[in-house]
Amino acid sequence: SAWSRRGYEAAGGAASASAAAFLVPHATHPLALAGRSRRAADAVSTIAVFGASGRTGSEVVLQALERGEEVSCLVRDRIRLTAPRDHAEMDLRKGSMHNFSPYMNDKMVRTEGSVLNRADVDDVFDGNNITGVVVALGGKTREVGPTLLFDGTTHILAACKAHGVKRICVVSTVGAGDSMDQAPWTFKLLMKTMMQKIMDDKNAQEGLFLDGPGADLEFCIVRPGGLKQGAPTGIVNVIDGEAGAINRADLAAFCLDAVLDPDFAHLQQAVCISSDMGSGFKSLMSDKTMSRMGSELSRPLEDANPFGF
């Protein structure tokens, strides 16, 4: 099956236009606009973002603010939470905290701590009326440990249940779970060798939802292909075939749709997504992150992470 924003725009454009009077003027994602048209005009959600200072997490933060939502973030180091790209309308500059911190933006709450500390995770929820959660955790094994994803997500799940939060989107990767056949053959080789520890942690994290304590939540596990930088293209396809590349900004938009759209089509599913950049290893290798594979391969195998998870 395939789902694309471009197709959704054609189907939902009328609803989006009719809602324009109360939509945030800078929201740019068709599915989000159609989804908001089904919500009350004054509805504002508060999204908890874990991994908010990462390249995907910071995009989730930016786009949540762009849509008019509020955000509660957990970061290890507060100065690492910066805008992922320039945004003239929001007066954001790439790599800057200007208008991207609680001191300058009253729609942001920032907690400094570790996802491995349950008390820090609870602080993200306490008093903030969280309505949805995006988990975009990552990092190199040597920096975050071999079980960060499983251990951290275990705490997040417990906090969701304690605070009555049902909607959650978790960023995983193509090749995890039953999607190994959707990964290019070169990825398969790497994932079964130098990436094995990371993949073990990804699979354990997914298992918390697919057959674990999170199975009763309204979750979506998203497995992107190769991740690229850049502004949103507005094109996201849920695919059954071989994965290709996708901009982190489009991945972030999909994650927000998963926790904001009341009729999101992929709840309690694990789905692989790509954009329109082709498929296979060649598509993924064009990214700067992928071009650094040679230097990553020179690291000890358990430390390397050429895919930027």
PDB file of C-alpha atoms in Angstrom:
ATOM      1  CA  SER A   1       0.000   0.000   0.000  1.00  0.00           C
ATOM      2  CA  ALA A   2       1.157   3.555  -0.600  1.00  0.00           C
ATOM      3  CA  TRP A   3       0.231   6.834   1.011  1.00  0.00           C
ATOM      4  CA  SER A   4       1.558  10.215  -0.080  1.00  0.00           C
ATOM      5  CA  ARG A   5       1.067  13.783   1.024  1.00  0.00           C
ATOM      6  CA  ARG A   6       0.738  14.871  -2.572  1.00  0.00           C
ATOM      7  CA  GLY A   7      -2.217  12.520  -3.056  1.00  0.00           C
ATOM      8  CA  TYR A   8      -3.729  13.534   0.262  1.00  0.00           C
ATOM      9  CA  GLU A   9      -3.536  17.198  -0.696  1.00  0.00           C
ATOM     10  CA  ALA A  10      -5.750  16.550  -3.710  1.00  0.00           C
ATOM     11  CA  ALA A  11      -8.252  14.662  -1.601  1.00  0.00           C
ATOM     12  CA  GLY A  12      -8.247  16.975   1.382  1.00  0.00           C
ATOM     13  CA  GLY A  13      -7.505  20.345  -0.134  1.00  0.00           C
ATOM     14  CA  ALA A  14     -11.057  21.616   0.229  1.00  0.00           C
ATOM     15  CA  ALA A  15     -11.161  20.785   3.905  1.00  0.00           C
ATOM     16  CA  SER A  16      -7.806  22.460   4.384  1.00  0.00           C
ATOM     17  CA  ALA A  17      -8.961  25.611   2.638  1.00  0.00           C
ATOM     18  CA  SER A  18     -12.148  25.847   4.665  1.00  0.00           C
ATOM     19  CA  ALA A  19     -10.114  25.627   7.848  1.00  0.00           C
ATOM     20  CA  ALA A  20      -7.683  28.340   6.805  1.00  0.00           C
ATOM     21  CA  ALA A  21      -9.313  30.927   9.026  1.00  0.00           C
ATOM     22  CA  PHE A  22      -8.049  29.275  12.174  1.00  0.00           C
ATOM     23  CA  LEU A  23      -5.018  27.353  10.950  1.00  0.00           C
ATOM     24  CA  VAL A  24      -1.546  28.512  11.828  1.00  0.00           C
ATOM     25  CA  PRO A  25      -0.507  30.538   8.756  1.00  0.00           C
ATOM     26  CA  HIS A  26       2.898  28.882   8.390  1.00  0.00           C
ATOM     27  CA  ALA A  27       1.757  25.253   8.634  1.00  0.00           C
ATOM     28  CA  THR A  28       2.839  23.718   5.347  1.00  0.00           C
ATOM     29  CA  HIS A  29       1.926  20.029   5.476  1.00  0.00           C
ATOM     30  CA  PRO A  30      -1.320  19.007   3.722  1.00  0.00           C
ATOM     31  CA  LEU A  31      -2.134  16.067   5.995  1.00  0.00           C
ATOM     32  CA  ALA A  32      -1.619  18.223   9.062  1.00  0.00           C
ATOM     33  CA  LEU A  33      -3.875  20.924   7.664  1.00  0.00           C
ATOM     34  CA  ALA A  34      -6.632  18.445   6.880  1.00  0.00           C
ATOM     35  CA  GLY A  35      -6.202  16.849  10.282  1.00  0.00           C
ATOM     36  CA  ARG A  36      -6.469  20.182  12.076  1.00  0.00           C
ATOM     37  CA  SER A  37      -9.667  20.946  10.160  1.00  0.00           C
ATOM     38  CA  ARG A  38     -11.263  18.060  12.078  1.00  0.00           C
ATOM     39  CA  ARG A  39     -10.248  19.534  15.433  1.00  0.00           C
ATOM     40  CA  ALA A  40     -11.786  22.376  17.394  1.00  0.00           C
ATOM     41  CA  ALA A  41     -10.682  25.805  16.240  1.00  0.00           C
ATOM     42  CA  ASP A  42      -9.001  26.570  19.556  1.00  0.00           C
ATOM     43  CA  ALA A  43      -7.454  23.105  20.031  1.00  0.00           C
ATOM     44  CA  VAL A  44      -3.768  23.239  20.925  1.00  0.00           C
ATOM     45  CA  SER A  45      -1.810  20.082  21.654  1.00  0.00           C
ATOM     46  CA  THR A  46       1.324  19.729  23.735  1.00  0.00           C
ATOM     47  CA  ILE A  47       3.785  17.297  22.211  1.00  0.00           C
ATOM     48  CA  ALA A  48       6.550  15.687  24.273  1.00  0.00           C
ATOM     49  CA  VAL A  49       9.693  15.226  22.193  1.00  0.00           C
ATOM     50  CA  PHE A  50      12.473  12.891  23.279  1.00  0.00           C
ATOM     51  CA  GLY A  51      15.728  13.294  21.396  1.00  0.00           C
ATOM     52  CA  ALA A  52      14.735  16.917  20.754  1.00  0.00           C
ATOM     53  CA  SER A  53      18.280  18.178  20.168  1.00  0.00           C
ATOM     54  CA  GLY A  54      18.954  15.620  17.424  1.00  0.00           C
ATOM     55  CA  ARG A  55      18.591  16.313  13.732  1.00  0.00           C
ATOM     56  CA  THR A  56      15.171  14.675  13.513  1.00  0.00           C
ATOM     57  CA  GLY A  57      13.944  15.689  16.968  1.00  0.00           C
ATOM     58  CA  SER A  58      14.726  19.368  16.402  1.00  0.00           C
ATOM     59  CA  GLU A  59      12.693  19.226  13.177  1.00  0.00           C
ATOM     60  CA  VAL A  60       9.783  17.803  15.148  1.00  0.00           C
ATOM     61  CA  VAL A  61      10.065  20.713  17.579  1.00  0.00           C
ATOM     62  CA  LEU A  62      10.239  23.320  14.799  1.00  0.00           C
ATOM     63  CA  GLN A  63       7.268  21.924  12.908  1.00  0.00           C
ATOM     64  CA  ALA A  64       5.150  21.479  16.026  1.00  0.00           C
ATOM     65  CA  LEU A  65       5.668  25.176  16.788  1.00  0.00           C
ATOM     66  CA  GLU A  66       4.982  25.997  13.133  1.00  0.00           C
ATOM     67  CA  ARG A  67       1.630  24.245  13.435  1.00  0.00           C
ATOM     68  CA  GLY A  68       0.744  26.250  16.526  1.00  0.00           C
ATOM     69  CA  GLU A  69       1.244  23.435  19.028  1.00  0.00           C
ATOM     70  CA  GLU A  70       3.196  23.521  22.281  1.00  0.00           C
ATOM     71  CA  VAL A  71       6.270  21.401  22.930  1.00  0.00           C
ATOM     72  CA  SER A  72       7.869  19.851  26.014  1.00  0.00           C
ATOM     73  CA  CYS A  73      11.411  18.624  25.314  1.00  0.00           C
ATOM     74  CA  LEU A  74      13.974  16.482  27.096  1.00  0.00           C
ATOM     75  CA  VAL A  75      17.608  17.216  26.219  1.00  0.00           C
ATOM     76  CA  ARG A  76      20.892  16.148  27.761  1.00  0.00           C
ATOM     77  CA  ASP A  77      22.414  19.595  27.208  1.00  0.00           C
ATOM     78  CA  ARG A  78      20.139  22.625  26.833  1.00  0.00           C
ATOM     79  CA  ILE A  79      22.532  24.521  24.547  1.00  0.00           C
ATOM     80  CA  ARG A  80      22.346  21.721  21.982  1.00  0.00           C
ATOM     81  CA  LEU A  81      18.677  22.428  21.276  1.00  0.00           C
ATOM     82  CA  THR A  82      18.948  24.753  18.276  1.00  0.00           C
ATOM     83  CA  ALA A  83      16.932  25.397  15.134  1.00  0.00           C
ATOM     84  CA  PRO A  84      17.648  22.746  12.483  1.00  0.00           C
ATOM     85  CA  ARG A  85      17.281  25.202   9.600  1.00  0.00           C
ATOM     86  CA  ASP A  86      16.493  28.813   8.789  1.00  0.00           C
ATOM     87  CA  HIS A  87      12.825  29.798   8.979  1.00  0.00           C
ATOM     88  CA  ALA A  88      12.159  33.427   8.083  1.00  0.00           C
ATOM     89  CA  GLU A  89       8.541  33.592   9.267  1.00  0.00           C
ATOM     90  CA  MET A  90       9.461  32.210  12.700  1.00  0.00           C
ATOM     91  CA  ASP A  91      12.700  34.261  12.814  1.00  0.00           C
ATOM     92  CA  LEU A  92      14.809  31.132  13.264  1.00  0.00           C
ATOM     93  CA  ARG A  93      18.413  30.708  12.218  1.00  0.00           C
ATOM     94  CA  LYS A  94      20.018  27.331  11.702  1.00  0.00           C
ATOM     95  CA  GLY A  95      22.176  26.356  14.671  1.00  0.00           C
ATOM     96  CA  SER A  96      20.858  29.208  16.840  1.00  0.00           C
ATOM     97  CA  MET A  97      18.762  29.192  20.023  1.00  0.00           C
ATOM     98  CA  HIS A  98      17.165  32.496  18.991  1.00  0.00           C
ATOM     99  CA  ASN A  99      13.366  32.052  19.258  1.00  0.00           C
ATOM    100  CA  PHE A 100      14.026  28.349  19.863  1.00  0.00           C
ATOM    101  CA  SER A 101      14.186  28.259  23.645  1.00  0.00           C
ATOM    102  CA  PRO A 102      11.687  28.753  26.498  1.00  0.00           C
ATOM    103  CA  TYR A 103      13.235  32.144  27.224  1.00  0.00           C
ATOM    104  CA  MET A 104      12.083  33.508  23.860  1.00  0.00           C
ATOM    105  CA  ASN A 105       9.178  31.201  23.009  1.00  0.00           C
ATOM    106  CA  ASP A 106       6.433  30.605  25.556  1.00  0.00           C
ATOM    107  CA  LYS A 107       5.203  27.556  23.624  1.00  0.00           C
ATOM    108  CA  MET A 108       8.331  25.628  24.597  1.00  0.00           C
ATOM    109  CA  VAL A 109       9.198  23.790  27.813  1.00  0.00           C
ATOM    110  CA  ARG A 110      12.693  22.354  28.086  1.00  0.00           C
ATOM    111  CA  THR A 111      13.843  19.763  30.618  1.00  0.00           C
ATOM    112  CA  GLU A 112      17.545  19.058  30.957  1.00  0.00           C
ATOM    113  CA  GLY A 113      18.232  15.474  31.919  1.00  0.00           C
ATOM    114  CA  SER A 114      18.509  11.897  30.717  1.00  0.00           C
ATOM    115  CA  VAL A 115      15.904   9.586  29.228  1.00  0.00           C
ATOM    116  CA  LEU A 116      17.554   6.870  31.339  1.00  0.00           C
ATOM    117  CA  ASN A 117      16.360   8.652  34.478  1.00  0.00           C
ATOM    118  CA  ARG A 118      12.642   8.048  35.097  1.00  0.00           C
ATOM    119  CA  ALA A 119      12.343  11.217  37.172  1.00  0.00           C
ATOM    120  CA  ASP A 120      13.646  13.326  34.268  1.00  0.00           C
ATOM    121  CA  VAL A 121      11.175  11.670  31.910  1.00  0.00           C
ATOM    122  CA  ASP A 122       8.315  12.359  34.331  1.00  0.00           C
ATOM    123  CA  ASP A 123       9.361  16.029  34.476  1.00  0.00           C
ATOM    124  CA  VAL A 124       8.619  16.317  30.760  1.00  0.00           C
ATOM    125  CA  PHE A 125       5.007  15.275  31.460  1.00  0.00           C
ATOM    126  CA  ASP A 126       4.303  16.819  34.855  1.00  0.00           C
ATOM    127  CA  GLY A 127       1.972  19.804  34.620  1.00  0.00           C
ATOM    128  CA  ASN A 128       2.298  20.114  30.841  1.00  0.00           C
ATOM    129  CA  ASN A 129      -0.923  18.397  29.674  1.00  0.00           C
ATOM    130  CA  ILE A 130       0.912  16.216  27.179  1.00  0.00           C
ATOM    131  CA  THR A 131      -1.360  14.899  24.417  1.00  0.00           C
ATOM    132  CA  GLY A 132       1.153  13.044  22.240  1.00  0.00           C
ATOM    133  CA  VAL A 133       4.753  11.847  22.275  1.00  0.00           C
ATOM    134  CA  VAL A 134       7.444  11.636  19.598  1.00  0.00           C
ATOM    135  CA  VAL A 135      10.463   9.452  20.361  1.00  0.00           C
ATOM    136  CA  ALA A 136      13.467  10.306  18.176  1.00  0.00           C
ATOM    137  CA  LEU A 137      16.262   8.922  20.309  1.00  0.00           C
ATOM    138  CA  GLY A 138      19.638   8.076  18.811  1.00  0.00           C
ATOM    139  CA  GLY A 139      23.372   8.445  19.008  1.00  0.00           C
ATOM    140  CA  LYS A 140      26.520   6.408  18.686  1.00  0.00           C
ATOM    141  CA  THR A 141      26.846   3.371  20.901  1.00  0.00           C
ATOM    142  CA  ARG A 142      30.076   4.583  22.496  1.00  0.00           C
ATOM    143  CA  GLU A 143      28.287   7.751  23.632  1.00  0.00           C
ATOM    144  CA  VAL A 144      24.854   6.527  24.684  1.00  0.00           C
ATOM    145  CA  GLY A 145      25.344   2.851  25.489  1.00  0.00           C
ATOM    146  CA  PRO A 146      24.025  -0.290  23.766  1.00  0.00           C
ATOM    147  CA  THR A 147      20.507  -0.261  25.257  1.00  0.00           C
ATOM    148  CA  LEU A 148      19.573   3.424  25.322  1.00  0.00           C
ATOM    149  CA  LEU A 149      16.572   2.977  23.035  1.00  0.00           C
ATOM    150  CA  PHE A 150      15.034   0.100  24.958  1.00  0.00           C
ATOM    151  CA  ASP A 151      15.766   1.479  28.427  1.00  0.00           C
ATOM    152  CA  GLY A 152      14.752   5.053  27.616  1.00  0.00           C
ATOM    153  CA  THR A 153      11.580   4.055  25.794  1.00  0.00           C
ATOM    154  CA  THR A 154      10.641   1.816  28.734  1.00  0.00           C
ATOM    155  CA  HIS A 155      10.637   4.925  30.948  1.00  0.00           C
ATOM    156  CA  ILE A 156       8.682   6.908  28.349  1.00  0.00           C
ATOM    157  CA  LEU A 157       6.051   4.173  28.121  1.00  0.00           C
ATOM    158  CA  ALA A 158       5.647   4.085  31.888  1.00  0.00           C
ATOM    159  CA  ALA A 159       5.229   7.868  31.964  1.00  0.00           C
ATOM    160  CA  CYS A 160       2.646   7.742  29.157  1.00  0.00           C
ATOM    161  CA  LYS A 161       0.584   5.266  31.115  1.00  0.00           C
ATOM    162  CA  ALA A 162       0.956   7.210  34.359  1.00  0.00           C
ATOM    163  CA  HIS A 163      -0.216  10.421  32.674  1.00  0.00           C
ATOM    164  CA  GLY A 164      -2.915   8.894  30.478  1.00  0.00           C
ATOM    165  CA  VAL A 165      -1.200   9.651  27.151  1.00  0.00           C
ATOM    166  CA  LYS A 166      -2.213   7.306  24.335  1.00  0.00           C
ATOM    167  CA  ARG A 167      -0.634   8.705  21.152  1.00  0.00           C
ATOM    168  CA  ILE A 168       3.043   8.008  20.531  1.00  0.00           C
ATOM    169  CA  CYS A 169       5.238   7.844  17.429  1.00  0.00           C
ATOM    170  CA  VAL A 170       8.633   6.116  17.573  1.00  0.00           C
ATOM    171  CA  VAL A 171      11.367   6.649  14.989  1.00  0.00           C
ATOM    172  CA  SER A 172      13.011   3.348  14.147  1.00  0.00           C
ATOM    173  CA  THR A 173      14.773   2.382  10.897  1.00  0.00           C
ATOM    174  CA  VAL A 174      14.299   0.334   7.766  1.00  0.00           C
ATOM    175  CA  GLY A 175      15.691  -3.119   8.465  1.00  0.00           C
ATOM    176  CA  ALA A 176      14.192  -3.345  11.931  1.00  0.00           C
ATOM    177  CA  GLY A 177      11.591  -5.959  12.757  1.00  0.00           C
ATOM    178  CA  ASP A 178      10.039  -7.539   9.673  1.00  0.00           C
ATOM    179  CA  SER A 179      11.360  -4.844   7.298  1.00  0.00           C
ATOM    180  CA  MET A 180      14.791  -6.359   6.597  1.00  0.00           C
ATOM    181  CA  ASP A 181      13.683  -7.259   3.069  1.00  0.00           C
ATOM    182  CA  GLN A 182      12.982  -3.563   2.437  1.00  0.00           C
ATOM    183  CA  ALA A 183      16.587  -2.586   3.122  1.00  0.00           C
ATOM    184  CA  PRO A 184      19.116  -2.454   0.253  1.00  0.00           C
ATOM    185  CA  TRP A 185      21.388  -5.501   0.286  1.00  0.00           C
ATOM    186  CA  THR A 186      24.403  -3.459   1.411  1.00  0.00           C
ATOM    187  CA  PHE A 187      22.431  -2.257   4.426  1.00  0.00           C
ATOM    188  CA  LYS A 188      21.511  -5.810   5.248  1.00  0.00           C
ATOM    189  CA  LEU A 189      25.177  -6.760   5.357  1.00  0.00           C
ATOM    190  CA  LEU A 190      26.088  -3.832   7.595  1.00  0.00           C
ATOM    191  CA  MET A 191      23.102  -4.318   9.885  1.00  0.00           C
ATOM    192  CA  LYS A 192      24.074  -7.926  10.458  1.00  0.00           C
ATOM    193  CA  THR A 193      27.713  -7.061  11.185  1.00  0.00           C
ATOM    194  CA  MET A 194      28.942  -3.630  12.270  1.00  0.00           C
ATOM    195  CA  MET A 195      25.433  -2.343  13.043  1.00  0.00           C
ATOM    196  CA  GLN A 196      24.270  -5.405  14.949  1.00  0.00           C
ATOM    197  CA  LYS A 197      24.225  -3.786  18.398  1.00  0.00           C
ATOM    198  CA  ILE A 198      22.244  -0.806  17.172  1.00  0.00           C
ATOM    199  CA  MET A 199      19.785  -3.063  15.382  1.00  0.00           C
ATOM    200  CA  ASP A 200      19.383  -5.222  18.483  1.00  0.00           C
ATOM    201  CA  ASP A 201      18.442  -2.104  20.442  1.00  0.00           C
ATOM    202  CA  LYS A 202      16.061  -0.937  17.695  1.00  0.00           C
ATOM    203  CA  ASN A 203      14.336  -4.315  17.632  1.00  0.00           C
ATOM    204  CA  ALA A 204      14.026  -4.387  21.414  1.00  0.00           C
ATOM    205  CA  GLN A 205      12.551  -0.873  21.354  1.00  0.00           C
ATOM    206  CA  GLU A 206       9.982  -1.874  18.722  1.00  0.00           C
ATOM    207  CA  GLY A 207       9.113  -4.974  20.736  1.00  0.00           C
ATOM    208  CA  LEU A 208       7.903  -2.784  23.579  1.00  0.00           C
ATOM    209  CA  PHE A 209       4.963  -1.867  21.333  1.00  0.00           C
ATOM    210  CA  LEU A 210       4.504  -4.796  18.996  1.00  0.00           C
ATOM    211  CA  ASP A 211       4.285  -7.405  21.757  1.00  0.00           C
ATOM    212  CA  GLY A 212       5.012  -5.559  24.982  1.00  0.00           C
ATOM    213  CA  PRO A 213       3.561  -3.071  27.466  1.00  0.00           C
ATOM    214  CA  GLY A 214       2.914  -0.427  24.799  1.00  0.00           C
ATOM    215  CA  ALA A 215       0.702  -2.655  22.652  1.00  0.00           C
ATOM    216  CA  ASP A 216      -2.457  -1.010  23.992  1.00  0.00           C
ATOM    217  CA  LEU A 217      -1.333   2.519  23.082  1.00  0.00           C
ATOM    218  CA  GLU A 218      -2.160   4.338  19.845  1.00  0.00           C
ATOM    219  CA  PHE A 219       1.382   3.961  18.565  1.00  0.00           C
ATOM    220  CA  CYS A 220       3.030   4.250  15.188  1.00  0.00           C
ATOM    221  CA  ILE A 221       6.518   2.889  14.593  1.00  0.00           C
ATOM    222  CA  VAL A 222       8.049   4.638  11.594  1.00  0.00           C
ATOM    223  CA  ARG A 223      10.953   3.048   9.722  1.00  0.00           C
ATOM    224  CA  PRO A 224      12.537   5.625   7.402  1.00  0.00           C
ATOM    225  CA  GLY A 225      15.045   4.897   4.687  1.00  0.00           C
ATOM    226  CA  GLY A 226      18.223   7.002   4.474  1.00  0.00           C
ATOM    227  CA  LEU A 227      17.826  10.331   6.255  1.00  0.00           C
ATOM    228  CA  LYS A 228      18.729  13.580   4.516  1.00  0.00           C
ATOM    229  CA  GLN A 229      18.826  17.218   5.537  1.00  0.00           C
ATOM    230  CA  GLY A 230      16.701  19.928   3.944  1.00  0.00           C
ATOM    231  CA  ALA A 231      13.306  21.601   4.074  1.00  0.00           C
ATOM    232  CA  PRO A 232      10.117  19.520   3.830  1.00  0.00           C
ATOM    233  CA  THR A 233       9.259  18.327   0.336  1.00  0.00           C
ATOM    234  CA  GLY A 234       5.719  17.406   1.353  1.00  0.00           C
ATOM    235  CA  ILE A 235       6.119  13.933  -0.176  1.00  0.00           C
ATOM    236  CA  VAL A 236       5.987  10.904   2.102  1.00  0.00           C
ATOM    237  CA  ASN A 237       5.140   7.421   0.881  1.00  0.00           C
ATOM    238  CA  VAL A 238       4.346   4.426   3.047  1.00  0.00           C
ATOM    239  CA  ILE A 239       5.905   1.601   1.052  1.00  0.00           C
ATOM    240  CA  ASP A 240       6.075  -2.166   0.846  1.00  0.00           C
ATOM    241  CA  GLY A 241       9.106  -2.288  -1.467  1.00  0.00           C
ATOM    242  CA  GLU A 242      12.760  -1.347  -1.160  1.00  0.00           C
ATOM    243  CA  ALA A 243      13.392   1.775   0.874  1.00  0.00           C
ATOM    244  CA  GLY A 244      14.845   4.987  -0.469  1.00  0.00           C
ATOM    245  CA  ALA A 245      15.848   8.300   1.063  1.00  0.00           C
ATOM    246  CA  ILE A 246      13.669  10.849   2.840  1.00  0.00           C
ATOM    247  CA  ASN A 247      14.338  14.267   4.336  1.00  0.00           C
ATOM    248  CA  ARG A 248      14.342  14.409   8.110  1.00  0.00           C
ATOM    249  CA  ALA A 249      11.866  17.274   7.802  1.00  0.00           C
ATOM    250  CA  ASP A 250       9.376  14.989   6.036  1.00  0.00           C
ATOM    251  CA  LEU A 251       9.957  12.272   8.626  1.00  0.00           C
ATOM    252  CA  ALA A 252       9.243  14.841  11.349  1.00  0.00           C
ATOM    253  CA  ALA A 253       6.013  15.880   9.620  1.00  0.00           C
ATOM    254  CA  PHE A 254       4.884  12.247   9.459  1.00  0.00           C
ATOM    255  CA  CYS A 255       5.615  11.812  13.172  1.00  0.00           C
ATOM    256  CA  LEU A 256       3.542  14.855  14.037  1.00  0.00           C
ATOM    257  CA  ASP A 257       0.687  13.671  11.841  1.00  0.00           C
ATOM    258  CA  ALA A 258       0.788  10.383  13.764  1.00  0.00           C
ATOM    259  CA  VAL A 259       0.206  12.099  17.113  1.00  0.00           C
ATOM    260  CA  LEU A 260      -2.070  14.931  15.939  1.00  0.00           C
ATOM    261  CA  ASP A 261      -4.400  13.557  13.273  1.00  0.00           C
ATOM    262  CA  PRO A 262      -7.443  11.968  14.948  1.00  0.00           C
ATOM    263  CA  ASP A 263      -7.935   9.665  11.945  1.00  0.00           C
ATOM    264  CA  PHE A 264      -4.307   8.775  11.291  1.00  0.00           C
ATOM    265  CA  ALA A 265      -4.277   5.676   9.091  1.00  0.00           C
ATOM    266  CA  HIS A 266      -1.297   3.821  10.536  1.00  0.00           C
ATOM    267  CA  LEU A 267      -1.978   3.501  14.249  1.00  0.00           C
ATOM    268  CA  GLN A 268      -0.734   0.312  15.925  1.00  0.00           C
ATOM    269  CA  GLN A 269       1.439  -0.368  12.886  1.00  0.00           C
ATOM    270  CA  ALA A 270       5.116  -0.339  11.984  1.00  0.00           C
ATOM    271  CA  VAL A 271       5.547   1.259   8.557  1.00  0.00           C
ATOM    272  CA  CYS A 272       8.444   1.998   6.244  1.00  0.00           C
ATOM    273  CA  ILE A 273       8.472   5.424   4.604  1.00  0.00           C
ATOM    274  CA  SER A 274      10.391   7.009   1.743  1.00  0.00           C
ATOM    275  CA  SER A 275      10.058  10.114  -0.411  1.00  0.00           C
ATOM    276  CA  ASP A 276      10.499  10.527  -4.183  1.00  0.00           C
ATOM    277  CA  MET A 277      14.302  10.271  -4.257  1.00  0.00           C
ATOM    278  CA  GLY A 278      14.474   6.806  -5.761  1.00  0.00           C
ATOM    279  CA  SER A 279      15.237   3.631  -3.868  1.00  0.00           C
ATOM    280  CA  GLY A 280      18.142   1.405  -3.032  1.00  0.00           C
ATOM    281  CA  PHE A 281      21.654   2.096  -1.834  1.00  0.00           C
ATOM    282  CA  LYS A 282      22.507   4.651  -4.539  1.00  0.00           C
ATOM    283  CA  SER A 283      19.627   6.852  -3.396  1.00  0.00           C
ATOM    284  CA  LEU A 284      20.882   6.784   0.174  1.00  0.00           C
ATOM    285  CA  MET A 285      24.559   7.278  -0.645  1.00  0.00           C
ATOM    286  CA  SER A 286      24.001  10.765  -2.097  1.00  0.00           C
ATOM    287  CA  ASP A 287      23.489  12.172   1.393  1.00  0.00           C
ATOM    288  CA  LYS A 288      26.449  13.813   3.152  1.00  0.00           C
ATOM    289  CA  THR A 289      25.878  11.596   6.144  1.00  0.00           C
ATOM    290  CA  MET A 290      26.169   8.525   3.965  1.00  0.00           C
ATOM    291  CA  SER A 291      29.285   9.868   2.251  1.00  0.00           C
ATOM    292  CA  ARG A 292      31.033   9.736   5.614  1.00  0.00           C
ATOM    293  CA  MET A 293      30.618   5.983   5.698  1.00  0.00           C
ATOM    294  CA  GLY A 294      34.302   5.450   4.980  1.00  0.00           C
ATOM    295  CA  SER A 295      35.371   7.300   8.115  1.00  0.00           C
ATOM    296  CA  GLU A 296      32.715   5.564  10.187  1.00  0.00           C
ATOM    297  CA  LEU A 297      33.828   2.175   8.936  1.00  0.00           C
ATOM    298  CA  SER A 298      37.285   2.888  10.319  1.00  0.00           C
ATOM    299  CA  ARG A 299      35.855   3.122  13.851  1.00  0.00           C
ATOM    300  CA  PRO A 300      35.507   0.091  16.112  1.00  0.00           C
ATOM    301  CA  LEU A 301      32.496  -1.830  14.806  1.00  0.00           C
ATOM    302  CA  GLU A 302      30.407  -1.389  17.921  1.00  0.00           C
ATOM    303  CA  ASP A 303      30.849   2.398  17.764  1.00  0.00           C
ATOM    304  CA  ALA A 304      30.156   3.080  14.104  1.00  0.00           C
ATOM    305  CA  ASN A 305      26.854   4.557  12.954  1.00  0.00           C
ATOM    306  CA  PRO A 306      26.999   5.739   9.352  1.00  0.00           C
ATOM    307  CA  PHE A 307      23.228   6.022   9.031  1.00  0.00           C
ATOM    308  CA  GLY A 308      22.741   8.826  11.561  1.00  0.00           C
ATOM    309  CA  PHE A 309      20.004   7.089  13.591  1.00  0.00           C
TER     310      PHE A 309
END
